[in-house]
Short mmCIF file of C-alpha atoms and ligand atoms in Angstrom, two decimals:
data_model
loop_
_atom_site.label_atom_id
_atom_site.label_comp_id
_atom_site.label_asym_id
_atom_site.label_seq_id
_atom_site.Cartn_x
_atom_site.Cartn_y
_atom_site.Cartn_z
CA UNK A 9 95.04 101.75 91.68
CA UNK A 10 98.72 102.04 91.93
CA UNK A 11 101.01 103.44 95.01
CA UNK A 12 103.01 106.24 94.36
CA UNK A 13 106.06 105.77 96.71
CA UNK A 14 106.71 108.42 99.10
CA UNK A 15 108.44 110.09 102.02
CA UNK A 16 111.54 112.55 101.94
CA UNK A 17 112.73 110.92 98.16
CA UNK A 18 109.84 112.59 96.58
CA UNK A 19 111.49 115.78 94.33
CA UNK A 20 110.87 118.85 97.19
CA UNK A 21 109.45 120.97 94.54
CA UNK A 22 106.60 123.13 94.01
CA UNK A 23 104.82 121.80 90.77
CA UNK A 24 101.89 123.09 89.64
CA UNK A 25 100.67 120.40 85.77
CA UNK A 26 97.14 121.51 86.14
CA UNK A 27 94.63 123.63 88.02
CA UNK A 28 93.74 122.87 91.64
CA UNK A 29 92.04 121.01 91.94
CA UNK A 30 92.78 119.13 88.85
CA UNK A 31 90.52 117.12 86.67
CA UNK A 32 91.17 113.53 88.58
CA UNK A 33 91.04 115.18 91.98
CA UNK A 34 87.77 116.53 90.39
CA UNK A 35 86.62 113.08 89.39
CA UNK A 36 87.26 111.87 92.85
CA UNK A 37 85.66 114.23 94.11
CA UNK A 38 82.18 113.58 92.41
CA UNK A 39 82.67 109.94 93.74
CA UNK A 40 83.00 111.00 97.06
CA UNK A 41 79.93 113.10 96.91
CA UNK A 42 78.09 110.71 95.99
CA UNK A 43 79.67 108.11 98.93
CA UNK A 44 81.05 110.18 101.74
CA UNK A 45 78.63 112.00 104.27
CA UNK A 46 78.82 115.81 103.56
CA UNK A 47 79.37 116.07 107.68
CA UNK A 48 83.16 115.04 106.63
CA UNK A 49 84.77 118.20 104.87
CA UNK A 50 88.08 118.50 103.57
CA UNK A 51 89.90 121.49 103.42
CA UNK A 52 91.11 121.12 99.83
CA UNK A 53 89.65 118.39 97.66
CA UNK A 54 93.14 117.89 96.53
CA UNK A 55 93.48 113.93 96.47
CA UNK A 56 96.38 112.39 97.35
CA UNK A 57 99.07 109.69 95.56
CA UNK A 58 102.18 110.52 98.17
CA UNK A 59 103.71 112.16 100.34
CA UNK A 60 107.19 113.38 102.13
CA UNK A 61 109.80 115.73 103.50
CA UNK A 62 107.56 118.98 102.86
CA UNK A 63 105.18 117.91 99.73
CA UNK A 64 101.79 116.34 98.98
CA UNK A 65 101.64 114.49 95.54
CA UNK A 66 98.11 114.48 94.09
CA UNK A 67 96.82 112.46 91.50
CA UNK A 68 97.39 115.12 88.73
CA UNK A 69 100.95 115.10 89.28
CA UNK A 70 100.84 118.37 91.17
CA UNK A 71 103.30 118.97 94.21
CA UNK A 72 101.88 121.07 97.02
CA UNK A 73 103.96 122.92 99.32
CA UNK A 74 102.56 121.21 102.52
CA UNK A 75 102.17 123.85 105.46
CA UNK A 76 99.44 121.52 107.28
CA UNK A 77 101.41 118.14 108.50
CA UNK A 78 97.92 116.60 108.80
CA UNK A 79 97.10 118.96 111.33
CA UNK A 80 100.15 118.74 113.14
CA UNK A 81 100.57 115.22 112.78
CA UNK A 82 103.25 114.46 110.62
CA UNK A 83 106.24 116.28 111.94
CA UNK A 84 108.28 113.66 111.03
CA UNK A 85 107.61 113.99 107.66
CA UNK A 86 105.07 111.95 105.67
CA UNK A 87 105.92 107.86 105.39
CA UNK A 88 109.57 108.72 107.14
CA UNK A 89 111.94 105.96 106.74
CA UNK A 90 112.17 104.56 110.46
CA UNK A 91 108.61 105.18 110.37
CA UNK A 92 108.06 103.14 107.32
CA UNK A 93 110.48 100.58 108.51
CA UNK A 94 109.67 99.72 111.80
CA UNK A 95 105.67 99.74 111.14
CA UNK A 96 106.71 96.85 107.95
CA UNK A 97 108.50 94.92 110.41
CA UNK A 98 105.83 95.07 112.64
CA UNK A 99 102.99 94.49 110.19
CA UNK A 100 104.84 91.46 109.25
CA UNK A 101 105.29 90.13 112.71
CA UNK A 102 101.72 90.57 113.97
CA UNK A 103 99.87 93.31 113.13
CA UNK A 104 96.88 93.09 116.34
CA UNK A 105 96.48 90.74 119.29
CA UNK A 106 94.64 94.03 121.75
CA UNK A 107 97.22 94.94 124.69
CA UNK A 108 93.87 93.45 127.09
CA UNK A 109 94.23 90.30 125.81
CA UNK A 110 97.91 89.59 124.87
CA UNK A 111 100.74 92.05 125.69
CA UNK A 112 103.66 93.18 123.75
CA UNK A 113 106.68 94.84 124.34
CA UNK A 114 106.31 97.78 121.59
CA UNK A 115 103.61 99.22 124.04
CA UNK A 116 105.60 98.86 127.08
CA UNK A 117 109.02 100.84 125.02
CA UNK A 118 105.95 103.54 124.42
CA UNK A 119 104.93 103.81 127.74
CA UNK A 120 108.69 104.33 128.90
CA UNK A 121 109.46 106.49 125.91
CA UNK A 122 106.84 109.04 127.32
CA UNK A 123 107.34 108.81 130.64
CA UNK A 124 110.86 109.96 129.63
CA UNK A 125 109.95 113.04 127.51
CA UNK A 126 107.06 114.27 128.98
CA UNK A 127 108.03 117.45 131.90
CA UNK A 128 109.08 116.62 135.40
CA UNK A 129 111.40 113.54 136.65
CA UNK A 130 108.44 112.12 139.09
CA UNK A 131 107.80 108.39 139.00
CA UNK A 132 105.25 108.85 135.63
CA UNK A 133 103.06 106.19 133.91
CA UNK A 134 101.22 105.90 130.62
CA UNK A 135 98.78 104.39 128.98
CA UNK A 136 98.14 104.82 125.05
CA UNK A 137 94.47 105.19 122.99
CA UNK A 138 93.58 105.67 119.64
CA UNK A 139 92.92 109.38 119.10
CA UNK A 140 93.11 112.94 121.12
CA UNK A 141 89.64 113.06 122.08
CA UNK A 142 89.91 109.51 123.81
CA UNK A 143 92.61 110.75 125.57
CA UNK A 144 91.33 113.62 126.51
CA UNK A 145 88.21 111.46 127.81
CA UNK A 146 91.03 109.01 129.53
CA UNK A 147 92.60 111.93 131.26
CA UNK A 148 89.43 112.94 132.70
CA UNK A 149 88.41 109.51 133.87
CA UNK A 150 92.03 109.20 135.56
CA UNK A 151 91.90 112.97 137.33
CA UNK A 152 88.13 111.79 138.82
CA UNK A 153 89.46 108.79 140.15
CA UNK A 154 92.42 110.00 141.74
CA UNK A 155 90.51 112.79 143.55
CA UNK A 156 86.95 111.13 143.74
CA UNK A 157 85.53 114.76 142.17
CA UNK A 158 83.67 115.20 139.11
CA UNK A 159 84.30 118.72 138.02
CA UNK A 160 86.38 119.44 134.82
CA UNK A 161 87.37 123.08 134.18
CA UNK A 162 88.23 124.54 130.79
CA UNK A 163 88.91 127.81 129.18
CA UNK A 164 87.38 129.97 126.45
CA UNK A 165 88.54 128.89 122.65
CA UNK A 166 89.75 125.46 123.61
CA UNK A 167 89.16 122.76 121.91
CA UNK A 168 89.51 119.24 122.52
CA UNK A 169 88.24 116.64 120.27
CA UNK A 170 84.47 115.66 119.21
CA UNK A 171 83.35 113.00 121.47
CA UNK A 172 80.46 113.71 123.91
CA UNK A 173 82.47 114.70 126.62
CA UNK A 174 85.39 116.57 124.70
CA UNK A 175 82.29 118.77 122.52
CA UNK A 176 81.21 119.67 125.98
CA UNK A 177 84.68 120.69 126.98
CA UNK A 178 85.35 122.54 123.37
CA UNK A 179 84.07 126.09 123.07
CA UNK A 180 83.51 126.84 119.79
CA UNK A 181 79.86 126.02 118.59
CA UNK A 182 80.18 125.44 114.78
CA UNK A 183 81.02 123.17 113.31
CA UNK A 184 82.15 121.23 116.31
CA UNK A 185 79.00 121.07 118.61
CA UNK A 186 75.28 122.59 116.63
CA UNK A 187 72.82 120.36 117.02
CA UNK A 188 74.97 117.75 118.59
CA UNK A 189 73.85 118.31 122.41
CA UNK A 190 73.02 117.41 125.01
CA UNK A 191 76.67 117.43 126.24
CA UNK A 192 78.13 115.95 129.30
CA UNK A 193 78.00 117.90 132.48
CA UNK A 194 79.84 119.33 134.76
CA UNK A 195 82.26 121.23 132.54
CA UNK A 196 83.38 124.82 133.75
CA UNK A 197 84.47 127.49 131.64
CA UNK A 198 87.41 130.35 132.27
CA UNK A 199 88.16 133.09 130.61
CA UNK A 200 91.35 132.13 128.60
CA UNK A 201 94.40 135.17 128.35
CA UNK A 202 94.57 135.81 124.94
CA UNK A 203 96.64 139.02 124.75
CA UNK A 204 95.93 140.15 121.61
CA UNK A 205 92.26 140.69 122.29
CA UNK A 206 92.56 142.08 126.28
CA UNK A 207 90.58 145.40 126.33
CA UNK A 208 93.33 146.44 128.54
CA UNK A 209 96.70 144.93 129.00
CA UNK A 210 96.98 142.41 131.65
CA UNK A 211 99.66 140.16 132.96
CA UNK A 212 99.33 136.53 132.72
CA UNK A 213 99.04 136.32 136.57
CA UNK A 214 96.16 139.09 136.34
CA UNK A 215 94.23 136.99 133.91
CA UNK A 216 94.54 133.83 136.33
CA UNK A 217 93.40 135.01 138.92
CA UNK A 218 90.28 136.28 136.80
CA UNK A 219 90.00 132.58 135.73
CA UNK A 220 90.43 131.30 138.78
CA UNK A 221 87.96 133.64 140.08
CA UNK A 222 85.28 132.66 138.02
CA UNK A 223 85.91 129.03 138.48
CA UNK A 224 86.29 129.39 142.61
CA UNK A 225 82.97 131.74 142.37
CA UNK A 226 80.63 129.09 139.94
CA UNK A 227 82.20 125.77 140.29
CA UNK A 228 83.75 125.54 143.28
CA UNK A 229 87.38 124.18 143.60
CA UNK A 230 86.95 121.63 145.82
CA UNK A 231 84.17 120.23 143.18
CA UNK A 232 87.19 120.17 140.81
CA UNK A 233 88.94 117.00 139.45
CA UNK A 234 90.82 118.51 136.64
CA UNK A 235 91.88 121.51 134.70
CA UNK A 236 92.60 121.02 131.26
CA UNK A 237 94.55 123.28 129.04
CA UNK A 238 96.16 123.77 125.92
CA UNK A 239 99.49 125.72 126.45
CA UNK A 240 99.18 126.94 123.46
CA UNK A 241 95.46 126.81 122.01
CA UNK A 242 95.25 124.79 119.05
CA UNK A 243 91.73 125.10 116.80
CA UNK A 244 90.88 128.29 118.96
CA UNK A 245 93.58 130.10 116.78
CA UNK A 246 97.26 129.15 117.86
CA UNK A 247 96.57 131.77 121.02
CA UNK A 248 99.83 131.78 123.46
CA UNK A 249 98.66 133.35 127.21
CA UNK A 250 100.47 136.18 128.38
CA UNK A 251 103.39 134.40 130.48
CA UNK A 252 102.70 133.69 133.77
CA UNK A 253 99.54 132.34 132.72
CA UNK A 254 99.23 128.85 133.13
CA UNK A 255 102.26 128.56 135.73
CA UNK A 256 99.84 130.51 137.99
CA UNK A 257 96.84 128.20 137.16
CA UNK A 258 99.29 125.15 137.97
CA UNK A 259 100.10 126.22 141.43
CA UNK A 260 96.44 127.04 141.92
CA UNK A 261 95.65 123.43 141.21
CA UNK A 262 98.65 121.99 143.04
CA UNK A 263 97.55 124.12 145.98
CA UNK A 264 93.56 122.74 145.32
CA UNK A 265 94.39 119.41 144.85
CA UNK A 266 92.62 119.43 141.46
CA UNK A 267 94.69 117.58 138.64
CA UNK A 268 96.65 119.81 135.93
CA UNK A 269 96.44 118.40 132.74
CA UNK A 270 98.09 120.22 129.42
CA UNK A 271 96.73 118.97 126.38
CA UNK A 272 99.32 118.54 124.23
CA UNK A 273 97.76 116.79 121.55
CA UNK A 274 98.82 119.53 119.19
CA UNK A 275 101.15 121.38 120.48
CA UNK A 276 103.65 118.84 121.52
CA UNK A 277 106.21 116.27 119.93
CA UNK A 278 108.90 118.73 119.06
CA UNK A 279 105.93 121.11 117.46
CA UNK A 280 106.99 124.21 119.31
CA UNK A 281 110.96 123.85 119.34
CA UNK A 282 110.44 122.00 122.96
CA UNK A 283 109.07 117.71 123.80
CA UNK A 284 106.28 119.87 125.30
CA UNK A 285 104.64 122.79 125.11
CA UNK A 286 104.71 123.40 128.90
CA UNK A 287 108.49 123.37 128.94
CA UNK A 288 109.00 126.98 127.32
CA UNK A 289 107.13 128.10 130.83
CA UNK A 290 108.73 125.54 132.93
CA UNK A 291 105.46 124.03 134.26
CA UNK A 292 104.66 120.47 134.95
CA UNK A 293 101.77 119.16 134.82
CA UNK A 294 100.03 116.44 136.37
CA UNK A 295 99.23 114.54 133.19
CA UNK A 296 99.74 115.41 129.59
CA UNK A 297 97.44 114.22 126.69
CA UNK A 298 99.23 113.19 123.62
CA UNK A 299 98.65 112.42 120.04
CA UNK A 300 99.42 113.52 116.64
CA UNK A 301 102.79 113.94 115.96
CA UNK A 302 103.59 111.38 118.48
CA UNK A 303 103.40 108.30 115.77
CA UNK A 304 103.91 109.92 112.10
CA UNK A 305 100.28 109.63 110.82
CA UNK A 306 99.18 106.38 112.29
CA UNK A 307 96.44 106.70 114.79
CA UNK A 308 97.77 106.33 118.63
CA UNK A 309 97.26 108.86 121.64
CA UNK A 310 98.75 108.42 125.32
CA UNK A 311 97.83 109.78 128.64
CA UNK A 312 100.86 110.34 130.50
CA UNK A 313 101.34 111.50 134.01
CA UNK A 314 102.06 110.83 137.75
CA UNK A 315 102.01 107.29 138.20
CA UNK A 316 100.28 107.30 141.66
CA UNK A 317 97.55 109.61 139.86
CA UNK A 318 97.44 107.09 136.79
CA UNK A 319 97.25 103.90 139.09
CA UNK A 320 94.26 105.67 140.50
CA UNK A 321 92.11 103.58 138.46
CA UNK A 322 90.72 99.73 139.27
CA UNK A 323 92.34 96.94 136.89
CA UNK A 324 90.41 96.87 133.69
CA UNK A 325 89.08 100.16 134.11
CA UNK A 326 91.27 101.88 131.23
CA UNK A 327 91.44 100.01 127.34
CA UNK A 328 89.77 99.80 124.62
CA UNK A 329 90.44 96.85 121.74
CA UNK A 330 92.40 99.19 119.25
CA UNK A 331 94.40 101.30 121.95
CA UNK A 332 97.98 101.53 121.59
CA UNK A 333 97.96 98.98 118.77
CA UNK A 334 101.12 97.20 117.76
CA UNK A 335 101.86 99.01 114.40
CA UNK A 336 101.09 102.61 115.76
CA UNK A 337 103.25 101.43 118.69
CA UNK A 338 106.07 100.79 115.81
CA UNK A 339 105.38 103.87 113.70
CA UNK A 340 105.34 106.28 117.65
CA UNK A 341 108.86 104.30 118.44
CA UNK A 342 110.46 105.47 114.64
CA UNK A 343 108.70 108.74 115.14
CA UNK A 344 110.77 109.69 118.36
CA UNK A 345 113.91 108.22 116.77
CA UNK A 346 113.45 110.71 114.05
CA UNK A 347 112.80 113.60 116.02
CA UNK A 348 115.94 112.58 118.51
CA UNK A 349 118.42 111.63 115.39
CA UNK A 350 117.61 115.14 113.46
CA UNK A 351 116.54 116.86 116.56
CA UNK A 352 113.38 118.30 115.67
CA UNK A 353 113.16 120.47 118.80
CA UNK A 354 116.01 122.64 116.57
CA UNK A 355 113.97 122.44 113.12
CA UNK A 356 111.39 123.96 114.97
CA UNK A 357 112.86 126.55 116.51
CA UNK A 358 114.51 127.18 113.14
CA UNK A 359 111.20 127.33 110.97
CA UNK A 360 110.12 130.01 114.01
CA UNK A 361 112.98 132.05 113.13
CA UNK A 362 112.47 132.31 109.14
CA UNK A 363 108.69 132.89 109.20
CA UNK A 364 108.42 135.20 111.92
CA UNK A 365 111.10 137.83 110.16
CA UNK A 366 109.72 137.35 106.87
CA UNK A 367 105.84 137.33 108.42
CA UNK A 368 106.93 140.25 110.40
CA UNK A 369 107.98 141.97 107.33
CA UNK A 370 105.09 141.27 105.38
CA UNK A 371 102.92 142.29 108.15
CA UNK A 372 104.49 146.04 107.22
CA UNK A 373 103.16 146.22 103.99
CA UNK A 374 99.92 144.01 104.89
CA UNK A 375 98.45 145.89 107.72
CA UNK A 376 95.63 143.58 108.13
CA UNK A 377 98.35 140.72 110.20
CA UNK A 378 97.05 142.24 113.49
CA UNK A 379 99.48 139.43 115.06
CA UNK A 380 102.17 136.79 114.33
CA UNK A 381 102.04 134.23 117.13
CA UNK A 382 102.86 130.93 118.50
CA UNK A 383 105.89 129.04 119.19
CA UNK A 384 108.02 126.98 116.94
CA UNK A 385 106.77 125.37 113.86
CA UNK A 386 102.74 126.21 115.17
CA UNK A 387 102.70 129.63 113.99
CA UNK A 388 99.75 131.80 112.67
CA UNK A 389 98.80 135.60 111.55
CA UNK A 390 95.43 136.87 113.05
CA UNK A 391 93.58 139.01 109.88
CA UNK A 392 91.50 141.77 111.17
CA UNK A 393 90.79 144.74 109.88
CA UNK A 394 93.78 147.37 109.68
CA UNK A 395 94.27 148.80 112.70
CA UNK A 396 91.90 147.35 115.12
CA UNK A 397 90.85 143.71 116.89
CA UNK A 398 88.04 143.16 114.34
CA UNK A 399 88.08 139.85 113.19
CA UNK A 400 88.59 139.14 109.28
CA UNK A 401 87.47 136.03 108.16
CA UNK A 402 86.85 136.73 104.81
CA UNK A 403 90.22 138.11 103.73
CA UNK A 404 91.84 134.78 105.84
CA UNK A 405 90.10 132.79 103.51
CA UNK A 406 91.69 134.49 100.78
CA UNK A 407 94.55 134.33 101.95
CA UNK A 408 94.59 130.48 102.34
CA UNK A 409 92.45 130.18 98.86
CA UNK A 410 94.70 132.11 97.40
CA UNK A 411 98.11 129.82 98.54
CA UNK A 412 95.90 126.72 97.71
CA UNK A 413 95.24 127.59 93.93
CA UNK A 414 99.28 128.29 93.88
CA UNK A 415 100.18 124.86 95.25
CA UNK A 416 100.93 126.08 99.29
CA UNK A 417 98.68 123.79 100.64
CA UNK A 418 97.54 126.13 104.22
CA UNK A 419 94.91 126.15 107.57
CA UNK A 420 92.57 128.50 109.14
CA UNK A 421 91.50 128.23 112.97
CA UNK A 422 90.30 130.41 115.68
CA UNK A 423 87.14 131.29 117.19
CA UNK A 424 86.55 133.97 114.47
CA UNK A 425 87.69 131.70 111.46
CA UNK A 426 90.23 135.05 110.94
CA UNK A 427 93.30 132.95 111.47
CA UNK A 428 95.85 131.76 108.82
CA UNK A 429 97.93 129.25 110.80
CA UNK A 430 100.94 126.94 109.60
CA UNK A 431 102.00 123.78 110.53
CA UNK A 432 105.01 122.69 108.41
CA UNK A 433 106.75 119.12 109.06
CA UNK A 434 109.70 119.44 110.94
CA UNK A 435 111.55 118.51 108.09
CA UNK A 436 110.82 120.52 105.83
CA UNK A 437 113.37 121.70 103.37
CA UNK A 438 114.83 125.49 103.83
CA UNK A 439 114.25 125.95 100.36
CA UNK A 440 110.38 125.31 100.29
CA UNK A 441 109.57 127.11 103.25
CA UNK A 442 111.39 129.81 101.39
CA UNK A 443 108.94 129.77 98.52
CA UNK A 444 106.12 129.19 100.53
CA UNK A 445 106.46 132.25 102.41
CA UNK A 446 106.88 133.94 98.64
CA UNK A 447 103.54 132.82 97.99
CA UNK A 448 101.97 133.92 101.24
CA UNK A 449 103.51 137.61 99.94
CA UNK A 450 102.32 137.41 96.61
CA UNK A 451 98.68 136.27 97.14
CA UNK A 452 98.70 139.04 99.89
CA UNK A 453 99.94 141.91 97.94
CA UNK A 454 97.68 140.81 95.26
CA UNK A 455 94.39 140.86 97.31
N1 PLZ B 512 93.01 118.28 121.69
C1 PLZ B 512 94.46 120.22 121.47
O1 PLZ B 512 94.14 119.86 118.67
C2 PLZ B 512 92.59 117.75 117.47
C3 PLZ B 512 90.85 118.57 115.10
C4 PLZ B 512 90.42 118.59 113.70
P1 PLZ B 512 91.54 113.87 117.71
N2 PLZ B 512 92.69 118.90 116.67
C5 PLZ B 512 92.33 118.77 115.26
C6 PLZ B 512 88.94 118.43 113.59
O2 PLZ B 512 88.31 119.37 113.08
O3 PLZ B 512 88.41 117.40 114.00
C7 PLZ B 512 92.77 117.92 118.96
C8 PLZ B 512 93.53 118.98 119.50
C9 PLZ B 512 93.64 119.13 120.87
C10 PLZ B 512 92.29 117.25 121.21
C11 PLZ B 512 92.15 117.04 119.85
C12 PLZ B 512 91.34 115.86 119.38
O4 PLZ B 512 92.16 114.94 118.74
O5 PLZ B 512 92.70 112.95 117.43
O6 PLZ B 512 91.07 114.65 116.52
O7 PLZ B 512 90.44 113.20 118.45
#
């Protein structure tokens, strides 16, 4: 099989030469039945030749408007020059020796790179895995080490990964956790503040102290070794608290002496038009989780935080043979170029701007948009049914079926499966977003 070439020189056009899926996507797609275990889905069986700037390229010759990034991962665009460039020089040099065994400096530049970008100018350390749930597993070792507790508090809706310990700490039952138990213990759940569906309107402090209060009343804090958050909720449907919200649950902690760790895995690297999530509320945190969008599609996660927290741990107790692997190290280091050199934090805060008026807008003639939310370039629409909080799954499907058959290549999330959530690259061209948002209107207005 041949390799299309890709990244931003790919033609940023919509081009629709067949159906979608189309008949050698459909051929693939036979073989995979056949070969792949039906627990792996795929949102569209759209099979891909390349990728760049804001298209996929699938074997038909079709161009899909790509709203998606991966899941949030390629912000820098797919195969992005200093991506591309630095990962062939590196895969030329060496391409694994395992950081336990023989250092290099591409790991070390990572480490610093993070420390750097991630909230707060406290002495910070880092140390890099392979994917968000193994960070999110690291950051939990880390937090019971450097407070010799156990307990790990959560909210409602979050998610954060699929490992036995991360299913435990993810709310949502299917797909992510049926049949799958039992799950580590010692996780804690809290009501999350999710203004949209508050019974009554509440402040973000308010609906702190009502997670704090359950997690005082059942778990205890002193039994406490970590909270961890998404400042913005990623699978549980793009939810941003009422502010006040998590800056209230950060002091709590500080004041507890139970770590504060914001997983970031989605929502930062330039996602929401800041490094960091946390930043639009000016909290710190303790440690951050990182992933995605950090390295431009190759696999490489980080836990980053206070170094006297992170050097909490014995020597050798943190690794693993892949983790922070010269290559992703590469791709991560050409990643954050990128999204310094075209500053990324502005292309996000740009994309914001266009979808929310012309979302807004839409909303107007589409009653059943309950809500446009989320910050930056991780924005979503929560379907319900006109005019109340009742969740619409079945017309968000449509919605996202619909954008699919006309080359807009679009998510769902969210508890209720009734969100429609985008994700463009950061790089994506003013012109595409432009016609994707066309085709959001017309498969609406034609449902
Ligand atoms: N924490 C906040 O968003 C991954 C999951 C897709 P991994 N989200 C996409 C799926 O259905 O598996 C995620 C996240 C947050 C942790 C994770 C886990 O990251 O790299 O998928 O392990």
């Amino acid at each position: 099989m041949t390799t299309e070439t890709g990244g931003p020189d790919l033609p940023q056009e919509r081009r629709l030469v067949t159906e979608v899926p189309g008949p050698r996507s459909r051929e693939l797609q036979e073989r995979r039945l056949a070969a792949v275990a039906s627990g792996v889905g795929s949102v569209l069986p759209v099979y891909v030749a390349a990728a760049g700037g804001g298209v996929l390229v699938d074997v038909d010759g079709n161009s899909l408007i790509d709203l998606a990034s991966g899941i949030a991962v390629t912000s820098v665009g797919n195969s992005a020059p200093e991506v591309v460039s630095r990962v062939t020089e590196q895969v030329q040099a060496f391409t694994h020796t395992c950081f336990m065994v023989a250092p290099y400096e591409g790991y070390v530049e990572v480490c610093e790179r993070l420390a750097q970008l991630t909230p707060g100018d406290h002495a910070k350390k880092a140390a890099l895995f392979n994917s968000g749930a193994e960070a999110v597993e690291n950051a939990v070792k880390i937090a019971r080490h450097a407070t010799g507790r156990t307990g790990v508090a959560v909210v409602d809706h979050a998610y954060h990964g699929r490992t036995n310990l991360t299913m435990a700490m993810t709310a949502k039952n299917m797909p992510y956790k049926d049949g799958f138990g039992p799950f580590a213990g010692d996780v804690h759940r809290a009501p999350m503040s999710y203004p949209f569906r508050e019974p009554v309107e509440i402040t973000g402090e308010q609906a702190a102290a009502r997670a704090i209060d359950v997690l005082e009343k059942q778990a205890g804090a002193d039994n406490l070794a970590c909270l961890v958050i998404e400042p913005v909720l990623g699978e549980g449907g793009f939810v941003v608290p009422a502010p006040g919200f998590l800056p209230t649950l950060a002091e709590w902690c500080r004041q507890h002496g139970i770590v504060f760790v914001a997983d970031e895995i989605q929502s930062g690297m330039c996602r929401t038009g800041a490094w960091f999530a946390c930043e639009h509320e000016g909290v710190v945190p303790d440690l951050v989780t990182v992933a995605k969008g950090v390295a431009g599609g190759m696999p490489l996660a980080a836990v980053v935080g206070r170094a006297e927290m992170m050097d909490a741990v014995h020597g050798g107790g943190l690794g693993g043979t892949y983790g922070g692997n010269p290559v992703a190290c590469a791709a991560a280091l050409g990643a954050i170029a990128t999204m310094e050199e075209l500053d990324l934090n502005a292309a996000a805060r740009r994309i914001e701007q266009t979808m929310r008026d012309r979302l807004s807008t839409l909303a107007e003639k589409f009653p059943a948009l309950g809500e446009i939310r989320g910050r930056g370039a991780m924005l979503a629409v929560e379907v319900v049914e006109p005019g109340t909080t009742t969740p619409d799954a079945a017309t968000a499907s449509a919605l996202s079926k619909g954008c699919h058959e006309r080359g807009v290549l679009t998510l769902t999330c969210g508890t209720y499966g009734n969100v429609l959530r985008f994700l463009p690259p950061l790089v994506m061209p003013d012109h595409l977003l432009d016609e994707a948002l066309d085709v959001i209107e017309e498969v609406a207005l034609g449902l």
